[in-house]
Each structure stands twice: as structure tokens, then as C-alpha cells.
Amino acid sequence: MLEDLLAAAAAVGCAGLVYVAAAARIVKQYERGLVFRLGRLHGDVRRPGFNLIVPGVDRLRKVNLQIVTMPVPAQEGITRDNVTVRVDAVVYFKVVDPAAAVINVEDYRFAVSQMAQTSLRSIIGKSELDDLLSNREKLNQGLELMIDSPAVEWGVTIDRVEIKDVSLPDTMKRSMARQAEADRERRARLINADAEFQASKKLAEASRQMEDTPSALQLRLLQTVMAVAAEKNSTLVLPIPVELLRFLERGAEKSRAPGGARAPAEPAVSGAADAPEAVEAAGPAGADGPAALPGASADRLDGAQQAPDRPRHTARQ
């Protein structure tokens, strides 16, 4: 009899162990459990730890509450300013209501993915190219609101949405590069013009200062000569300013002052009146006779006028 009792107890114990092994369920810390008894949701959400269900009657469904990182495939669209682009994004979401995530939607991951793709296409069509490239924070917020609105009924909350990359056509890239180059060229020209304007002001002030002190122009000229002379392989063509000539002229006038007057210059030809014979012999008489000679004396001229005309005798006579 005792042996029968012991055998029955052992059989009950074994059956209990088998039942517990079949009914035991372990829910992890980042999970929540939903018990479906004969197809209906039974009881509250099971907490993490050891849980028991009725084998063959109950079915436990575990739902992950961790944040899910879901990449959104690249979507091609046309912006509001008629530019074809390809944009891809990434969505961060998590389940906040396990019962709604399991009951209200068939597959909440697939539903969130499709909603993210359609919302991304809508954002591309409503935005301009400059907004996609530079104002992404505002677009991310708008995209998050568009996805989060229907996801609330699915027991899912959208943590954040980020536009990851914007692909442009090659022609648009070249056009943007030319635009950026032209803009930088414009800014460079404006900077150069501003520098020239400031330099002209300084040069005007320097010219007024040199006008008051002419010697400064000479010093500046010498400094320029020294700077150019440092290059030994260069040829220097130095113009002389008029102010320098005026400066030298004023120095010469000062040297001719009453205290340092010079003696007058003597005539270049002396003794011409004392030697009329030499002057007369220097050249032949002109057509008017000896009176045309500047160096002839008065006696000779009178004798020449009183002399009668004599016949010329040839060598045959």
C-alpha cells in the first residue's frame, strides 16, 4: 500500500514538474508579455520575470520595448523648385502600449516603415532644395509629426527622425559649384574694391602731407629706389618728378643769394677790335668791296674809295 502511495506521489510530482515546465514563461526586462487565452487577451500585461500560463490554452506574446532604429529606403522625388533628388532617412521609435501594438496593427514595424516612406516623399514635394540641404532640423520635425500622428493608435511613439543623405544629379552639382564659385568671386572683388578705396584715402592724405613738405617726396623716392635695388636681376627705369626739379632749383637759388654772388662771365671773343688785319685776312672781300669787311680800318676804306679804276692788263701785254 505504501509503495502504491509513493508511486502515485512520484507520478503526481512528475506530472506537476511537466506542467510547470510547460506553463513556465520568462519575460525579459526590456519585454512585456501578452497572454491570449483561446484567442482573447487575458489579464493585464505580464511584467518581466517568471510567469505561468495554462499549457495548450494560453499563448504568451512578447513585445520588445527597446528603441528601434529603422532605416528608410532612399526615396526619389521632385522638390517644389523642380529639382529631382533622392533622400533617405532613419527613424527611431519604440512601443509604449504593447496591447495596441499587437492588436491594432498586424505588423507595427512594417507599418511604421511604410508611413515613413510616404511622409518622406511628401516632405520632398513640399520643400525646396535649399531647405533640404541647409534647413534639415525643421524638416526633421515636420517628418516626425507626420509619422507620429497615425503611430499613436498603434501603440508606438516616434522618438526622432533624421534625414540622412540628399543625392543630387550631376548637372545640379556642377551648377551649384559654378554658383558658389561666382559668389566667392563676387565677394573677392568687393573686398578688393574696399581695399582700393581705403588705400586711395590713405594715399590722398599722404599726397597732402608731401605737398606741405616737398622733401618727403624725395625721401620716398629714395626709399623706392632702395627697395627696387634689392632685386639684382631687375632693370630700374626711374622717372624724375617735377617736384624734385623744383626742389633742386630752389637750392640753386639759395646758393645765388647776395652773400654768395658769382662774378659775371667775360666775353668769349677778346681782341677782335685790336686786330683788324687778322679779321680782314680771315676771309675774302664780299661783293660790296672792302667796306663789307667788319674789321677794316677807316684809312683803308678811304683809300679804296679814292683809287681810280685802272685797266687790267693780261699776261699777253
mmCIF file of C-alpha atoms in Angstrom:
data_model
loop_
_atom_site.group_PDB
_atom_site.id
_atom_site.type_symbol
_atom_site.label_atom_id
_atom_site.label_comp_id
_atom_site.label_asym_id
_atom_site.label_seq_id
_atom_site.Cartn_x
_atom_site.Cartn_y
_atom_site.Cartn_z
ATOM 1 C CA MET A 1 0.000 0.000 0.000
ATOM 2 C CA LEU A 2 2.756 2.360 0.924
ATOM 3 C CA GLU A 3 4.526 1.586 -2.258
ATOM 4 C CA ASP A 4 1.429 2.472 -4.234
ATOM 5 C CA LEU A 5 1.149 5.803 -2.454
ATOM 6 C CA LEU A 6 4.767 6.560 -3.082
ATOM 7 C CA ALA A 7 4.397 5.681 -6.739
ATOM 8 C CA ALA A 8 1.297 7.878 -7.043
ATOM 9 C CA ALA A 9 3.066 10.771 -5.346
ATOM 10 C CA ALA A 10 6.024 10.365 -7.631
ATOM 11 C CA ALA A 11 3.697 10.317 -10.632
ATOM 12 C CA VAL A 12 1.908 13.463 -9.414
ATOM 13 C CA GLY A 13 5.226 15.133 -8.789
ATOM 14 C CA CYS A 14 6.464 14.260 -12.224
ATOM 15 C CA ALA A 15 3.195 15.488 -13.736
ATOM 16 C CA GLY A 16 3.499 18.716 -11.774
ATOM 17 C CA LEU A 17 7.044 19.208 -12.932
ATOM 18 C CA VAL A 18 5.985 18.580 -16.501
ATOM 19 C CA TYR A 19 3.091 21.027 -16.108
ATOM 20 C CA VAL A 20 5.290 23.699 -14.581
ATOM 21 C CA ALA A 21 7.882 23.207 -17.276
ATOM 22 C CA ALA A 22 5.201 23.552 -19.917
ATOM 23 C CA ALA A 23 3.477 26.536 -18.252
ATOM 24 C CA ALA A 24 6.564 28.479 -17.217
ATOM 25 C CA ARG A 25 7.493 31.551 -19.245
ATOM 26 C CA ILE A 26 10.369 34.001 -18.736
ATOM 27 C CA VAL A 27 9.824 37.623 -19.706
ATOM 28 C CA LYS A 28 13.000 39.704 -20.018
ATOM 29 C CA GLN A 29 13.478 43.149 -18.545
ATOM 30 C CA TYR A 30 13.066 45.007 -21.852
ATOM 31 C CA GLU A 31 9.997 42.961 -22.817
ATOM 32 C CA ARG A 32 6.337 42.783 -21.884
ATOM 33 C CA GLY A 33 4.081 39.731 -22.209
ATOM 34 C CA LEU A 34 0.527 39.443 -23.512
ATOM 35 C CA VAL A 35 -1.454 36.303 -22.675
ATOM 36 C CA PHE A 36 -4.052 35.201 -25.217
ATOM 37 C CA ARG A 37 -6.451 32.597 -23.788
ATOM 38 C CA LEU A 38 -8.338 30.866 -26.517
ATOM 39 C CA GLY A 39 -7.655 33.811 -28.804
ATOM 40 C CA ARG A 40 -8.669 36.560 -26.397
ATOM 41 C CA LEU A 41 -6.439 38.898 -24.453
ATOM 42 C CA HIS A 42 -6.438 37.685 -20.880
ATOM 43 C CA GLY A 43 -5.480 39.772 -17.908
ATOM 44 C CA ASP A 44 -3.001 42.539 -17.714
ATOM 45 C CA VAL A 45 0.332 42.845 -19.358
ATOM 46 C CA ARG A 46 2.788 40.403 -17.814
ATOM 47 C CA ARG A 47 5.753 42.026 -16.131
ATOM 48 C CA PRO A 48 9.359 40.902 -16.544
ATOM 49 C CA GLY A 49 10.337 37.755 -14.688
ATOM 50 C CA PHE A 50 8.798 34.288 -14.142
ATOM 51 C CA ASN A 51 5.237 33.856 -15.406
ATOM 52 C CA LEU A 52 2.896 30.855 -15.666
ATOM 53 C CA ILE A 53 0.276 30.182 -18.300
ATOM 54 C CA VAL A 54 -2.128 27.346 -18.958
ATOM 55 C CA PRO A 55 -0.419 24.968 -21.383
ATOM 56 C CA GLY A 56 -2.427 24.320 -24.501
ATOM 57 C CA VAL A 57 -4.925 27.060 -23.626
ATOM 58 C CA ASP A 58 -2.887 30.188 -23.204
ATOM 59 C CA ARG A 59 -0.354 31.657 -25.605
ATOM 60 C CA LEU A 60 2.160 34.258 -24.497
ATOM 61 C CA ARG A 61 3.180 37.032 -26.955
ATOM 62 C CA LYS A 62 6.294 39.013 -26.058
ATOM 63 C CA VAL A 63 6.693 42.625 -27.207
ATOM 64 C CA ASN A 64 10.065 44.405 -27.272
ATOM 65 C CA LEU A 65 10.058 47.886 -25.714
ATOM 66 C CA GLN A 66 13.526 48.908 -26.854
ATOM 67 C CA ILE A 67 14.058 51.810 -29.238
ATOM 68 C CA VAL A 68 14.097 50.506 -32.789
ATOM 69 C CA THR A 69 16.407 52.047 -35.384
ATOM 70 C CA MET A 70 14.794 51.693 -38.783
ATOM 71 C CA PRO A 71 16.470 52.974 -41.965
ATOM 72 C CA VAL A 72 14.100 54.422 -44.532
ATOM 73 C CA PRO A 73 14.995 53.459 -48.122
ATOM 74 C CA ALA A 74 16.033 56.299 -50.415
ATOM 75 C CA GLN A 75 13.009 57.988 -51.956
ATOM 76 C CA GLU A 76 13.207 59.869 -55.247
ATOM 77 C CA GLY A 77 11.059 62.941 -55.663
ATOM 78 C CA ILE A 78 10.796 66.403 -57.190
ATOM 79 C CA THR A 79 11.152 69.403 -54.936
ATOM 80 C CA ARG A 80 8.975 72.498 -55.083
ATOM 81 C CA ASP A 81 11.594 74.259 -57.244
ATOM 82 C CA ASN A 82 11.582 71.353 -59.766
ATOM 83 C CA VAL A 83 14.797 69.582 -58.788
ATOM 84 C CA THR A 84 14.941 65.777 -58.790
ATOM 85 C CA VAL A 85 16.570 64.435 -55.615
ATOM 86 C CA ARG A 86 16.957 61.161 -53.728
ATOM 87 C CA VAL A 87 16.575 61.379 -49.964
ATOM 88 C CA ASP A 88 16.988 58.680 -47.355
ATOM 89 C CA ALA A 89 16.333 58.922 -43.629
ATOM 90 C CA VAL A 90 16.361 56.959 -40.389
ATOM 91 C CA VAL A 91 13.515 56.612 -37.858
ATOM 92 C CA TYR A 92 13.861 55.969 -34.122
ATOM 93 C CA PHE A 93 10.696 54.657 -32.420
ATOM 94 C CA LYS A 94 9.571 52.423 -29.562
ATOM 95 C CA VAL A 95 6.455 50.648 -28.344
ATOM 96 C CA VAL A 96 4.682 52.281 -25.413
ATOM 97 C CA ASP A 97 1.445 50.228 -25.475
ATOM 98 C CA PRO A 98 2.128 46.522 -26.120
ATOM 99 C CA ALA A 99 -1.566 45.606 -26.371
ATOM 100 C CA ALA A 100 -2.272 48.247 -29.046
ATOM 101 C CA ALA A 101 0.924 47.344 -30.939
ATOM 102 C CA VAL A 102 -0.192 43.718 -31.171
ATOM 103 C CA ILE A 103 -3.959 44.105 -31.559
ATOM 104 C CA ASN A 104 -4.463 47.319 -33.545
ATOM 105 C CA VAL A 105 -1.915 46.650 -36.299
ATOM 106 C CA GLU A 106 -0.728 43.480 -37.946
ATOM 107 C CA ASP A 107 2.971 44.381 -38.064
ATOM 108 C CA TYR A 108 3.841 47.696 -36.459
ATOM 109 C CA ARG A 109 7.405 47.667 -37.832
ATOM 110 C CA PHE A 110 6.209 47.362 -41.421
ATOM 111 C CA ALA A 111 3.504 49.969 -40.814
ATOM 112 C CA VAL A 112 5.999 52.487 -39.436
ATOM 113 C CA SER A 113 8.359 51.822 -42.364
ATOM 114 C CA GLN A 114 5.666 52.446 -44.981
ATOM 115 C CA MET A 115 4.428 55.559 -43.207
ATOM 116 C CA ALA A 116 7.979 56.912 -43.032
ATOM 117 C CA GLN A 117 8.470 56.398 -46.779
ATOM 118 C CA THR A 118 5.243 58.131 -47.746
ATOM 119 C CA SER A 119 5.883 61.002 -45.331
ATOM 120 C CA LEU A 120 9.400 61.439 -46.720
ATOM 121 C CA ARG A 121 8.025 61.703 -50.249
ATOM 122 C CA SER A 122 5.503 64.285 -49.081
ATOM 123 C CA ILE A 123 8.219 66.337 -47.375
ATOM 124 C CA ILE A 124 10.345 66.300 -50.548
ATOM 125 C CA GLY A 125 7.457 67.633 -52.630
ATOM 126 C CA LYS A 126 6.680 70.443 -50.163
ATOM 127 C CA SER A 127 10.264 71.629 -49.649
ATOM 128 C CA GLU A 128 12.807 73.436 -51.757
ATOM 129 C CA LEU A 129 16.323 72.265 -52.474
ATOM 130 C CA ASP A 130 17.928 74.842 -50.175
ATOM 131 C CA ASP A 131 15.737 73.645 -47.280
ATOM 132 C CA LEU A 132 16.760 70.029 -47.845
ATOM 133 C CA LEU A 133 20.424 70.996 -47.783
ATOM 134 C CA SER A 134 20.568 73.604 -45.033
ATOM 135 C CA ASN A 135 17.329 73.567 -43.003
ATOM 136 C CA ARG A 136 17.095 69.911 -42.093
ATOM 137 C CA GLU A 137 16.089 70.407 -38.460
ATOM 138 C CA LYS A 138 12.764 71.924 -39.445
ATOM 139 C CA LEU A 139 12.156 69.159 -41.979
ATOM 140 C CA ASN A 140 13.002 66.515 -39.400
ATOM 141 C CA GLN A 141 10.425 67.946 -37.015
ATOM 142 C CA GLY A 142 7.763 68.042 -39.725
ATOM 143 C CA LEU A 143 8.562 64.478 -40.754
ATOM 144 C CA GLU A 144 8.373 63.319 -37.139
ATOM 145 C CA LEU A 145 4.909 64.847 -36.701
ATOM 146 C CA MET A 146 3.659 63.266 -39.922
ATOM 147 C CA ILE A 147 4.746 59.783 -38.822
ATOM 148 C CA ASP A 148 3.792 60.133 -35.167
ATOM 149 C CA SER A 149 0.165 61.069 -35.798
ATOM 150 C CA PRO A 150 -1.032 57.647 -37.076
ATOM 151 C CA ALA A 151 1.526 55.742 -34.990
ATOM 152 C CA VAL A 152 -0.196 56.765 -31.748
ATOM 153 C CA GLU A 153 -3.085 54.376 -32.492
ATOM 154 C CA TRP A 154 -0.581 51.570 -32.991
ATOM 155 C CA GLY A 155 0.880 51.980 -29.507
ATOM 156 C CA VAL A 156 4.126 53.336 -30.995
ATOM 157 C CA THR A 157 5.786 56.664 -30.345
ATOM 158 C CA ILE A 158 8.317 58.222 -32.699
ATOM 159 C CA ASP A 159 11.413 59.276 -30.800
ATOM 160 C CA ARG A 160 13.093 61.187 -33.651
ATOM 161 C CA VAL A 161 13.518 61.232 -37.432
ATOM 162 C CA GLU A 162 16.714 62.280 -39.205
ATOM 163 C CA ILE A 163 17.272 62.935 -42.915
ATOM 164 C CA LYS A 164 20.496 61.089 -43.588
ATOM 165 C CA ASP A 165 21.544 61.950 -47.129
ATOM 166 C CA VAL A 166 20.384 64.022 -50.102
ATOM 167 C CA SER A 167 21.622 62.877 -53.504
ATOM 168 C CA LEU A 168 21.640 65.418 -56.333
ATOM 169 C CA PRO A 169 22.044 64.922 -60.097
ATOM 170 C CA ASP A 170 25.488 65.600 -61.547
ATOM 171 C CA THR A 171 24.226 68.557 -63.573
ATOM 172 C CA MET A 172 22.835 70.177 -60.443
ATOM 173 C CA LYS A 173 26.107 69.607 -58.614
ATOM 174 C CA ARG A 174 28.028 71.368 -61.379
ATOM 175 C CA SER A 175 25.533 74.249 -61.396
ATOM 176 C CA MET A 176 25.833 74.651 -57.634
ATOM 177 C CA ALA A 177 29.617 74.574 -57.887
ATOM 178 C CA ARG A 178 29.558 77.350 -60.502
ATOM 179 C CA GLN A 179 27.155 79.355 -58.361
ATOM 180 C CA ALA A 180 29.380 79.025 -55.310
ATOM 181 C CA GLU A 181 32.435 79.974 -57.358
ATOM 182 C CA ALA A 182 30.688 83.052 -58.748
ATOM 183 C CA ASP A 183 29.558 84.102 -55.290
ATOM 184 C CA ARG A 184 33.067 83.811 -53.876
ATOM 185 C CA GLU A 185 34.441 85.727 -56.866
ATOM 186 C CA ARG A 186 31.908 88.481 -56.202
ATOM 187 C CA ARG A 187 32.907 88.702 -52.554
ATOM 188 C CA ALA A 188 36.590 88.768 -53.502
ATOM 189 C CA ARG A 189 36.005 91.667 -55.889
ATOM 190 C CA LEU A 190 34.069 93.569 -53.241
ATOM 191 C CA ILE A 191 36.887 93.071 -50.766
ATOM 192 C CA ASN A 192 39.454 94.246 -53.318
ATOM 193 C CA ALA A 193 37.354 97.303 -54.155
ATOM 194 C CA ASP A 194 37.012 98.157 -50.467
ATOM 195 C CA ALA A 195 40.759 97.787 -50.023
ATOM 196 C CA GLU A 196 41.427 100.057 -53.004
ATOM 197 C CA PHE A 197 39.022 102.644 -51.599
ATOM 198 C CA GLN A 198 40.756 102.651 -48.228
ATOM 199 C CA ALA A 199 44.170 102.776 -49.896
ATOM 200 C CA SER A 200 43.091 105.751 -52.005
ATOM 201 C CA LYS A 201 42.104 107.621 -48.844
ATOM 202 C CA LYS A 202 45.488 106.959 -47.299
ATOM 203 C CA LEU A 203 47.294 107.988 -50.493
ATOM 204 C CA ALA A 204 45.290 111.217 -50.620
ATOM 205 C CA GLU A 205 46.342 112.009 -47.059
ATOM 206 C CA ALA A 206 49.952 111.167 -47.916
ATOM 207 C CA SER A 207 49.864 113.412 -51.001
ATOM 208 C CA ARG A 208 48.585 116.334 -48.922
ATOM 209 C CA GLN A 209 51.351 115.736 -46.396
ATOM 210 C CA MET A 210 54.008 115.621 -49.146
ATOM 211 C CA GLU A 211 52.600 118.797 -50.657
ATOM 212 C CA ASP A 212 53.273 120.611 -47.388
ATOM 213 C CA THR A 213 56.791 119.155 -47.103
ATOM 214 C CA PRO A 214 58.310 118.598 -50.587
ATOM 215 C CA SER A 215 61.400 116.958 -49.125
ATOM 216 C CA ALA A 216 59.257 113.981 -48.124
ATOM 217 C CA LEU A 217 58.736 113.179 -51.803
ATOM 218 C CA GLN A 218 62.469 112.953 -52.343
ATOM 219 C CA LEU A 219 62.869 110.663 -49.325
ATOM 220 C CA ARG A 220 60.067 108.464 -50.566
ATOM 221 C CA LEU A 221 61.706 108.290 -53.981
ATOM 222 C CA LEU A 222 64.978 107.195 -52.419
ATOM 223 C CA GLN A 223 63.202 104.519 -50.403
ATOM 224 C CA THR A 224 61.567 103.201 -53.573
ATOM 225 C CA VAL A 225 64.954 103.085 -55.300
ATOM 226 C CA MET A 226 66.415 101.113 -52.398
ATOM 227 C CA ALA A 227 63.501 98.669 -52.425
ATOM 228 C CA VAL A 228 63.828 98.055 -56.145
ATOM 229 C CA ALA A 229 67.613 97.830 -55.988
ATOM 230 C CA ALA A 230 67.305 94.786 -53.711
ATOM 231 C CA GLU A 231 66.255 92.799 -56.808
ATOM 232 C CA LYS A 232 69.563 92.443 -58.618
ATOM 233 C CA ASN A 233 68.049 90.896 -61.710
ATOM 234 C CA SER A 234 65.776 93.848 -62.480
ATOM 235 C CA THR A 235 66.239 96.939 -64.640
ATOM 236 C CA LEU A 236 65.193 100.170 -62.992
ATOM 237 C CA VAL A 237 63.653 102.961 -65.043
ATOM 238 C CA LEU A 238 63.353 105.869 -62.632
ATOM 239 C CA PRO A 239 61.220 108.890 -63.583
ATOM 240 C CA ILE A 240 62.266 112.204 -62.059
ATOM 241 C CA PRO A 241 59.276 114.056 -60.613
ATOM 242 C CA VAL A 242 58.793 117.735 -61.266
ATOM 243 C CA GLU A 243 58.765 118.418 -57.541
ATOM 244 C CA LEU A 244 62.325 117.107 -57.297
ATOM 245 C CA LEU A 245 63.450 119.518 -60.019
ATOM 246 C CA ARG A 246 61.744 122.368 -58.222
ATOM 247 C CA PHE A 247 63.481 121.367 -55.044
ATOM 248 C CA LEU A 248 66.875 121.453 -56.765
ATOM 249 C CA GLU A 249 66.005 124.787 -58.399
ATOM 250 C CA ARG A 250 65.208 126.319 -55.017
ATOM 251 C CA GLY A 251 68.542 125.030 -53.707
ATOM 252 C CA ALA A 252 70.338 126.716 -56.613
ATOM 253 C CA GLU A 253 68.526 129.999 -55.940
ATOM 254 C CA LYS A 254 69.624 129.910 -52.340
ATOM 255 C CA SER A 255 73.260 129.458 -53.440
ATOM 256 C CA ARG A 256 72.965 132.602 -55.634
ATOM 257 C CA ALA A 257 71.935 134.763 -52.700
ATOM 258 C CA PRO A 258 73.741 138.209 -52.137
ATOM 259 C CA GLY A 259 76.247 136.656 -49.771
ATOM 260 C CA GLY A 260 77.469 134.214 -52.414
ATOM 261 C CA ALA A 261 77.081 136.100 -55.772
ATOM 262 C CA ARG A 262 79.283 134.930 -58.584
ATOM 263 C CA ALA A 263 81.458 137.186 -60.940
ATOM 264 C CA PRO A 264 79.971 137.969 -64.344
ATOM 265 C CA ALA A 265 81.231 135.911 -67.210
ATOM 266 C CA GLU A 266 83.818 137.540 -69.597
ATOM 267 C CA PRO A 267 83.104 137.772 -73.313
ATOM 268 C CA ALA A 268 84.091 134.794 -75.271
ATOM 269 C CA VAL A 269 85.947 136.745 -78.002
ATOM 270 C CA SER A 270 88.547 139.337 -76.931
ATOM 271 C CA GLY A 271 90.932 141.400 -79.044
ATOM 272 C CA ALA A 272 88.851 141.330 -82.170
ATOM 273 C CA ALA A 273 88.852 145.149 -82.450
ATOM 274 C CA ASP A 274 92.651 145.301 -81.876
ATOM 275 C CA ALA A 275 93.487 143.067 -84.808
ATOM 276 C CA PRO A 276 91.600 144.294 -87.872
ATOM 277 C CA GLU A 277 94.209 142.864 -90.146
ATOM 278 C CA ALA A 278 93.640 139.388 -88.873
ATOM 279 C CA VAL A 279 89.928 139.732 -89.383
ATOM 280 C CA GLU A 280 90.480 141.095 -92.874
ATOM 281 C CA ALA A 281 92.754 138.256 -93.792
ATOM 282 C CA ALA A 282 90.345 135.704 -92.369
ATOM 283 C CA GLY A 283 88.043 135.800 -95.357
ATOM 284 C CA PRO A 284 87.764 137.259 -98.962
ATOM 285 C CA ALA A 285 86.004 140.507 -99.722
ATOM 286 C CA GLY A 286 82.364 140.408 -100.477
ATOM 287 C CA ALA A 287 80.508 141.710 -103.451
ATOM 288 C CA ASP A 288 80.348 145.213 -101.980
ATOM 289 C CA GLY A 289 84.124 145.578 -101.727
ATOM 290 C CA PRO A 290 86.251 146.141 -98.716
ATOM 291 C CA ALA A 291 83.585 148.202 -96.966
ATOM 292 C CA ALA A 292 81.771 144.963 -96.202
ATOM 293 C CA LEU A 293 84.599 143.725 -94.025
ATOM 294 C CA PRO A 294 83.799 144.410 -90.386
ATOM 295 C CA GLY A 295 87.437 144.625 -89.274
ATOM 296 C CA ALA A 296 88.719 147.124 -91.897
ATOM 297 C CA SER A 297 90.092 150.470 -90.673
ATOM 298 C CA ALA A 298 88.836 153.908 -91.828
ATOM 299 C CA ASP A 299 92.080 154.766 -93.724
ATOM 300 C CA ARG A 300 91.935 151.699 -95.826
ATOM 301 C CA LEU A 301 88.320 152.343 -96.684
ATOM 302 C CA ASP A 302 89.001 155.931 -97.782
ATOM 303 C CA GLY A 303 91.939 154.839 -99.940
ATOM 304 C CA ALA A 304 89.861 152.232 -101.593
ATOM 305 C CA GLN A 305 87.154 154.738 -102.480
ATOM 306 C CA GLN A 306 89.666 157.366 -103.935
ATOM 307 C CA ALA A 307 91.589 154.916 -106.114
ATOM 308 C CA PRO A 308 90.682 155.335 -109.831
ATOM 309 C CA ASP A 309 89.681 152.472 -111.926
ATOM 310 C CA ARG A 310 92.721 151.061 -113.646
ATOM 311 C CA PRO A 311 92.624 148.833 -116.639
ATOM 312 C CA ARG A 312 93.544 145.274 -116.051
ATOM 313 C CA HIS A 313 96.477 144.027 -118.033
ATOM 314 C CA THR A 314 96.568 140.463 -119.068
ATOM 315 C CA ALA A 315 99.637 138.375 -119.404
ATOM 316 C CA ARG A 316 99.644 138.782 -123.268
ATOM 317 C CA GLN A 317 100.505 142.536 -122.964
#
